[in-house]
Structure formats: C-alpha cells, structure tokens
PDB file of C-alpha atoms in Angstrom:
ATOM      1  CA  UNK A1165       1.916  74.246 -35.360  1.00  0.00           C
ATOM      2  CA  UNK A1166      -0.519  74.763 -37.990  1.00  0.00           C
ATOM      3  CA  UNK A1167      -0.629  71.902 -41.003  1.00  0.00           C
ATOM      4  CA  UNK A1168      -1.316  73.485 -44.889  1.00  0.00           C
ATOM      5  CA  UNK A1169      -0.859  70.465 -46.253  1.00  0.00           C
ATOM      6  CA  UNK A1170      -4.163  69.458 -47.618  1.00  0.00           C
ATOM      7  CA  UNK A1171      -5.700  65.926 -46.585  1.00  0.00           C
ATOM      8  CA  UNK A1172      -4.809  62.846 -48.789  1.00  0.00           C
ATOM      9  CA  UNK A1173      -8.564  62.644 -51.067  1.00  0.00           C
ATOM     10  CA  UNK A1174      -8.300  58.979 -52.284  1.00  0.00           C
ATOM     11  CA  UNK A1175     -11.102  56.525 -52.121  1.00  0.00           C
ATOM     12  CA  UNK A1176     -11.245  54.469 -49.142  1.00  0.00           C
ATOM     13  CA  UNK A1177      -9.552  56.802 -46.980  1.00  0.00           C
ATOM     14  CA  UNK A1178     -10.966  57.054 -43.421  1.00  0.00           C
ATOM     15  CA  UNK A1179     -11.616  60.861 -43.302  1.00  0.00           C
ATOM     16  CA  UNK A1180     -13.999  62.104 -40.551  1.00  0.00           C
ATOM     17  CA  UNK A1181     -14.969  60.197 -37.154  1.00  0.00           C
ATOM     18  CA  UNK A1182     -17.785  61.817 -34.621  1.00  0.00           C
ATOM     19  CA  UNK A1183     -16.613  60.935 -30.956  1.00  0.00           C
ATOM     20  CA  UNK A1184     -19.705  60.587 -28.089  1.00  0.00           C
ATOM     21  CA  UNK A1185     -18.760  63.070 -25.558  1.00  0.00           C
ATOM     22  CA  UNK A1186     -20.822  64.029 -22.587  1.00  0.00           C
ATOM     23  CA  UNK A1187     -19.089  67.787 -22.160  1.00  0.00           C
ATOM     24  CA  UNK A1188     -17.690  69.066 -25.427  1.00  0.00           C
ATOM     25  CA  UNK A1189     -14.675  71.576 -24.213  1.00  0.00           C
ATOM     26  CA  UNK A1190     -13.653  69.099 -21.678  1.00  0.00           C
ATOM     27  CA  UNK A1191     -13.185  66.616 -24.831  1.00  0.00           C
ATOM     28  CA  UNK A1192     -11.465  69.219 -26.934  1.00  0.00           C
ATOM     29  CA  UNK A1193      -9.257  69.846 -23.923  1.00  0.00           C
ATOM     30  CA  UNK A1194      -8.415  66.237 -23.683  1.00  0.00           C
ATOM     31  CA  UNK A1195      -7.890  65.450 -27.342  1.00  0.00           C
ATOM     32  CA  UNK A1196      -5.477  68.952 -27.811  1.00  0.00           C
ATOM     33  CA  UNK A1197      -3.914  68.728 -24.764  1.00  0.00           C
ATOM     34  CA  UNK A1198      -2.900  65.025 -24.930  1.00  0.00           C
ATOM     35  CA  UNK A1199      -2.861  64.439 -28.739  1.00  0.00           C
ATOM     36  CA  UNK A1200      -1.968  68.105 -30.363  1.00  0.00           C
ATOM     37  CA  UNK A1201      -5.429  67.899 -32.338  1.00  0.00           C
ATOM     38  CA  UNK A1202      -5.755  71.317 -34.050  1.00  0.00           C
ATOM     39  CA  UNK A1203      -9.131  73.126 -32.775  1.00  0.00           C
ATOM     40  CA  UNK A1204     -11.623  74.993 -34.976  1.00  0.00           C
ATOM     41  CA  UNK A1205     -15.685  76.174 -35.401  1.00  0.00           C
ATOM     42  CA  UNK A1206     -16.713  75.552 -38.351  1.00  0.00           C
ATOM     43  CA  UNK A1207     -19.528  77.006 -40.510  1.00  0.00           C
ATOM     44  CA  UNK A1208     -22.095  75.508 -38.904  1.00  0.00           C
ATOM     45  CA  UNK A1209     -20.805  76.286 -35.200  1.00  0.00           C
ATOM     46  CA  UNK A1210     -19.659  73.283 -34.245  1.00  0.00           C
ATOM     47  CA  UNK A1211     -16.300  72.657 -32.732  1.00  0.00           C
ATOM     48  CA  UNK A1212     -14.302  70.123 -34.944  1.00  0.00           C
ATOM     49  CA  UNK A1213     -11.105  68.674 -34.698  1.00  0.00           C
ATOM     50  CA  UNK A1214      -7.863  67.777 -37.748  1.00  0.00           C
ATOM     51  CA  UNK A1215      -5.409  65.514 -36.140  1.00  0.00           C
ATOM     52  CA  UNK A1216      -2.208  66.565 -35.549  1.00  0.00           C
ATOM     53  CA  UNK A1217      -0.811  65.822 -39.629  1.00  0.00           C
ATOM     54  CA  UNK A1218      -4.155  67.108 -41.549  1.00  0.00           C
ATOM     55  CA  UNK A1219      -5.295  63.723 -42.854  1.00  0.00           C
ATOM     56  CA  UNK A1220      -8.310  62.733 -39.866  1.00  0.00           C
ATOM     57  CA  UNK A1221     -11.288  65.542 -39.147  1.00  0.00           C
ATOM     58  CA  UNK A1222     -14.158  65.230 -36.994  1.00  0.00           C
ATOM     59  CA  UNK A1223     -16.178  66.200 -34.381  1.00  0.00           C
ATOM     60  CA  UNK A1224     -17.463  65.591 -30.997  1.00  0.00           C
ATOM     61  CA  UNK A1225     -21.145  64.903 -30.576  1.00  0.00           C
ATOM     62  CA  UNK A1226     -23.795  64.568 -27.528  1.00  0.00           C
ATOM     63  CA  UNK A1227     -26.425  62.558 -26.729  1.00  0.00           C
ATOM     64  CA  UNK A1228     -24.582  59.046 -28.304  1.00  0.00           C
ATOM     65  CA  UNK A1229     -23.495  56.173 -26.351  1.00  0.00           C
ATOM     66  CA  UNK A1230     -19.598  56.411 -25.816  1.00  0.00           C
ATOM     67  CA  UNK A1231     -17.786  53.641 -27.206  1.00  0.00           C
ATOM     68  CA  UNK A1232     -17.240  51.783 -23.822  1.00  0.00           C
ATOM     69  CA  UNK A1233     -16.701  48.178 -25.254  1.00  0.00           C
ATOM     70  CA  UNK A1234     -13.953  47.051 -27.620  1.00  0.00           C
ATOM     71  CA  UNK A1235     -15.802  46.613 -31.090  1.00  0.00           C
ATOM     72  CA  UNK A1236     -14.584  48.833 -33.521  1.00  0.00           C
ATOM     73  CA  UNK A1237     -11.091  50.114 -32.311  1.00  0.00           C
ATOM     74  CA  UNK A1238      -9.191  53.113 -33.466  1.00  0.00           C
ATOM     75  CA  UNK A1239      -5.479  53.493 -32.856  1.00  0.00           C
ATOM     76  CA  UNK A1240      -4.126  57.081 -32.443  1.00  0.00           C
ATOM     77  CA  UNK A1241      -0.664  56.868 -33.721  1.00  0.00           C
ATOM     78  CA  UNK A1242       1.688  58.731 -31.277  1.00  0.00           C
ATOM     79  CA  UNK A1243       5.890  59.220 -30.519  1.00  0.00           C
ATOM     80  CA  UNK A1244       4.992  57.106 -27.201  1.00  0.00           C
ATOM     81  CA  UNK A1245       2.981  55.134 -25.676  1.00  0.00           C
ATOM     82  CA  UNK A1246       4.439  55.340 -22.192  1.00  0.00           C
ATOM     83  CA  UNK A1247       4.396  59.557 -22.696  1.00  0.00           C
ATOM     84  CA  UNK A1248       0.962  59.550 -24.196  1.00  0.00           C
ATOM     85  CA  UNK A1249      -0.146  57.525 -21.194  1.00  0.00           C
ATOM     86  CA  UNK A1250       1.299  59.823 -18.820  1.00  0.00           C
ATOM     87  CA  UNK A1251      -0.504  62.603 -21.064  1.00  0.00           C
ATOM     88  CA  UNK A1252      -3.772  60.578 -20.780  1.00  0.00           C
ATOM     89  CA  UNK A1253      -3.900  60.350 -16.774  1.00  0.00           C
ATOM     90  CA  UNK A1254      -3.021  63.435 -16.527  1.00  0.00           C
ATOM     91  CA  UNK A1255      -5.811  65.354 -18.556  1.00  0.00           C
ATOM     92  CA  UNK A1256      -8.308  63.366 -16.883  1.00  0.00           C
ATOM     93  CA  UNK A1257      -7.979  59.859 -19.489  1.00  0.00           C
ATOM     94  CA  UNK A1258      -7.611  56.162 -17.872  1.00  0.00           C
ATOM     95  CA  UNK A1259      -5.736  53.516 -18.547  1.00  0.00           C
ATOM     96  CA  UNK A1260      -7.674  50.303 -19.820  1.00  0.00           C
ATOM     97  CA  UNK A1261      -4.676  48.101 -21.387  1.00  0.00           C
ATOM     98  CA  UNK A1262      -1.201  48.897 -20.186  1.00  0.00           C
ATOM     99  CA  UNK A1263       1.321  49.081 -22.665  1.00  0.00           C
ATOM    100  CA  UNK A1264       2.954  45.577 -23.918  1.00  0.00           C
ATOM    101  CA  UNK A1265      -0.474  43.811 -23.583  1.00  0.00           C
ATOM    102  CA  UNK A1266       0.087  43.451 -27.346  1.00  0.00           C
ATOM    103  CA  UNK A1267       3.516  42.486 -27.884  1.00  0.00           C
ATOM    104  CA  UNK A1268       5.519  42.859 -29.985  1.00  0.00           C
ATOM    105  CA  UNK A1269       3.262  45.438 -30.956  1.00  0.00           C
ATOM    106  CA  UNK A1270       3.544  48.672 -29.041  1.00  0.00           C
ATOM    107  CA  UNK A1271       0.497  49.505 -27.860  1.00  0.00           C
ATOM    108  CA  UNK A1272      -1.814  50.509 -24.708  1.00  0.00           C
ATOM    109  CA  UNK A1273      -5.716  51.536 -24.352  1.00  0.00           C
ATOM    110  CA  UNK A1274      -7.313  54.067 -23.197  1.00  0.00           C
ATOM    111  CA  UNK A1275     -10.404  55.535 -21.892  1.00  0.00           C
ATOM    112  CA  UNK A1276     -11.305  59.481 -22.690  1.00  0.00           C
ATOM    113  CA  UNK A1277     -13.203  61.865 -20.336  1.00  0.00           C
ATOM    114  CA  UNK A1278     -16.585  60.544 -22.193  1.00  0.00           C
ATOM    115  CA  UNK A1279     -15.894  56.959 -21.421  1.00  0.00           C
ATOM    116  CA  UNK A1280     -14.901  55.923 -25.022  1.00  0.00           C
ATOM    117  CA  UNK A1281     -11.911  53.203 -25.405  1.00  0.00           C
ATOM    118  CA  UNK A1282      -9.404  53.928 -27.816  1.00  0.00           C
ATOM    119  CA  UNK A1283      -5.955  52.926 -28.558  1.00  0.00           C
ATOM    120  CA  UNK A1284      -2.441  54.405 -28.640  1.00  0.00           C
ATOM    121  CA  UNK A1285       0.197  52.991 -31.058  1.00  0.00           C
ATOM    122  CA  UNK A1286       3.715  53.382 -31.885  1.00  0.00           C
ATOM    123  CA  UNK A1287       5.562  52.516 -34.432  1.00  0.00           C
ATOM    124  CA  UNK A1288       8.432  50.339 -33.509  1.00  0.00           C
ATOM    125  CA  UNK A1289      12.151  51.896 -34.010  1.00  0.00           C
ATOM    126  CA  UNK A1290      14.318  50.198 -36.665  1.00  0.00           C
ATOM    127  CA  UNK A1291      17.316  48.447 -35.726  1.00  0.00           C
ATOM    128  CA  UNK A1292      20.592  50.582 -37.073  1.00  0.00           C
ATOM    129  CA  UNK A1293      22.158  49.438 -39.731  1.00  0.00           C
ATOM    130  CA  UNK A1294      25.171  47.293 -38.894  1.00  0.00           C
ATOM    131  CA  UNK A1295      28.522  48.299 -40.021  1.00  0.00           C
ATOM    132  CA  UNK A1296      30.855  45.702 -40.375  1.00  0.00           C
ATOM    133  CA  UNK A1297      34.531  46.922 -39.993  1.00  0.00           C
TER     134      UNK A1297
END
C-alpha cells in the first residue's frame, strides 16, 4: 500500500532516524516484513525506509554500534503487540521485555537482527460508550 500523503513538515518533528545494522537486506527484510516499512534507493544509492503512514524516513547504516542498551528508546506504534511479537520471532527479532512489563501501558521490547532494542506500542482500545436504556 503505497502512502501519497506527504510527511507532516512542522518544527520539532522527529523526521529521519539511521538504524546500526550489521547486514543491510536482512534489516530491510526485518523492518518490511514485520513492520510494513515501505522500501526505496534513493539518489544517492542507499536503501531507505518511510514507515508504514509517511511521517518517519531513514536509513540503515554499517559500521555503528547497535543500540544494545536502553538509553534513548523508540516505540514503533503497531495494531498489536502480541502479533507484532509473533512477527518479530519470526523474522529473526527477540524478545527483550514481554508485553505487560509496562502496565497499564501496552507495550513489549524488542531486539532486531542487528542487536538494537526497540519498543512496540499500542494504543489502548476505548471503552464503548454506555447506553443507558
């Protein structure tokens, strides 16, 4: 599903992230396979990545440390945590912080083919509105 939407352009938005990886088409594998991240080569060559709504674009880079140690954290915002974590293990991804470690936040951790530890989050449904008879 391709997005034509244009990314939001406002200042302070996070835009582009660079993630370590040690083999670059396993990570794109990974990262489309698990996440639906759109795929593309851009001017320069290099593969880059839009997540799966247009707004986040980056690219994965050797020769950097992977992000093996919760510092700086980012959260990849999906329909599931339990389905992304089945997604996860089974692209080659391991789980580093099950799901409900954060209550009530929905939540789990992860760590990608390269080694780097990132998050999954869902948003949590809203209660139906009550109708009172």
């Amino acid at each position: 599903m391709e997005n034509n939407k244009h990314p939001t352009r406002t200042n302070g938005k996070i835009c582009y992230i660079e993630i370590p990886a040690l083999d670059i088409n396993r990570s794109v594998a990974f990262y489309k396979n698990v996440f639906g991240w759109q795929i593309r080569t851009r001017g320069d060559g290099h593969i880059a990545f839009d997540d799966s709504v247009g707004e986040v674009s980056g690219t994965w880079v050797l020769g950097r440390k992977p992000m093996t140690e919760v510092g700086l954290l980012i959260y990849i915002m999906v329909d599931s945590v339990a389905a992304a974590i089945d997604a996860v293990i089974a692209h080659g991804g391991e789980l580093v912080q099950p799901l409900g470690a954060d209550a009530p936040e929905i939540t789990a951790r992860f760590r990608d083919p390269a080694g780097n530890v990132l998050g999954l989050y869902q948003e949590p449904s809203r209660p139906s509105p009550v109708t009172k008879k």
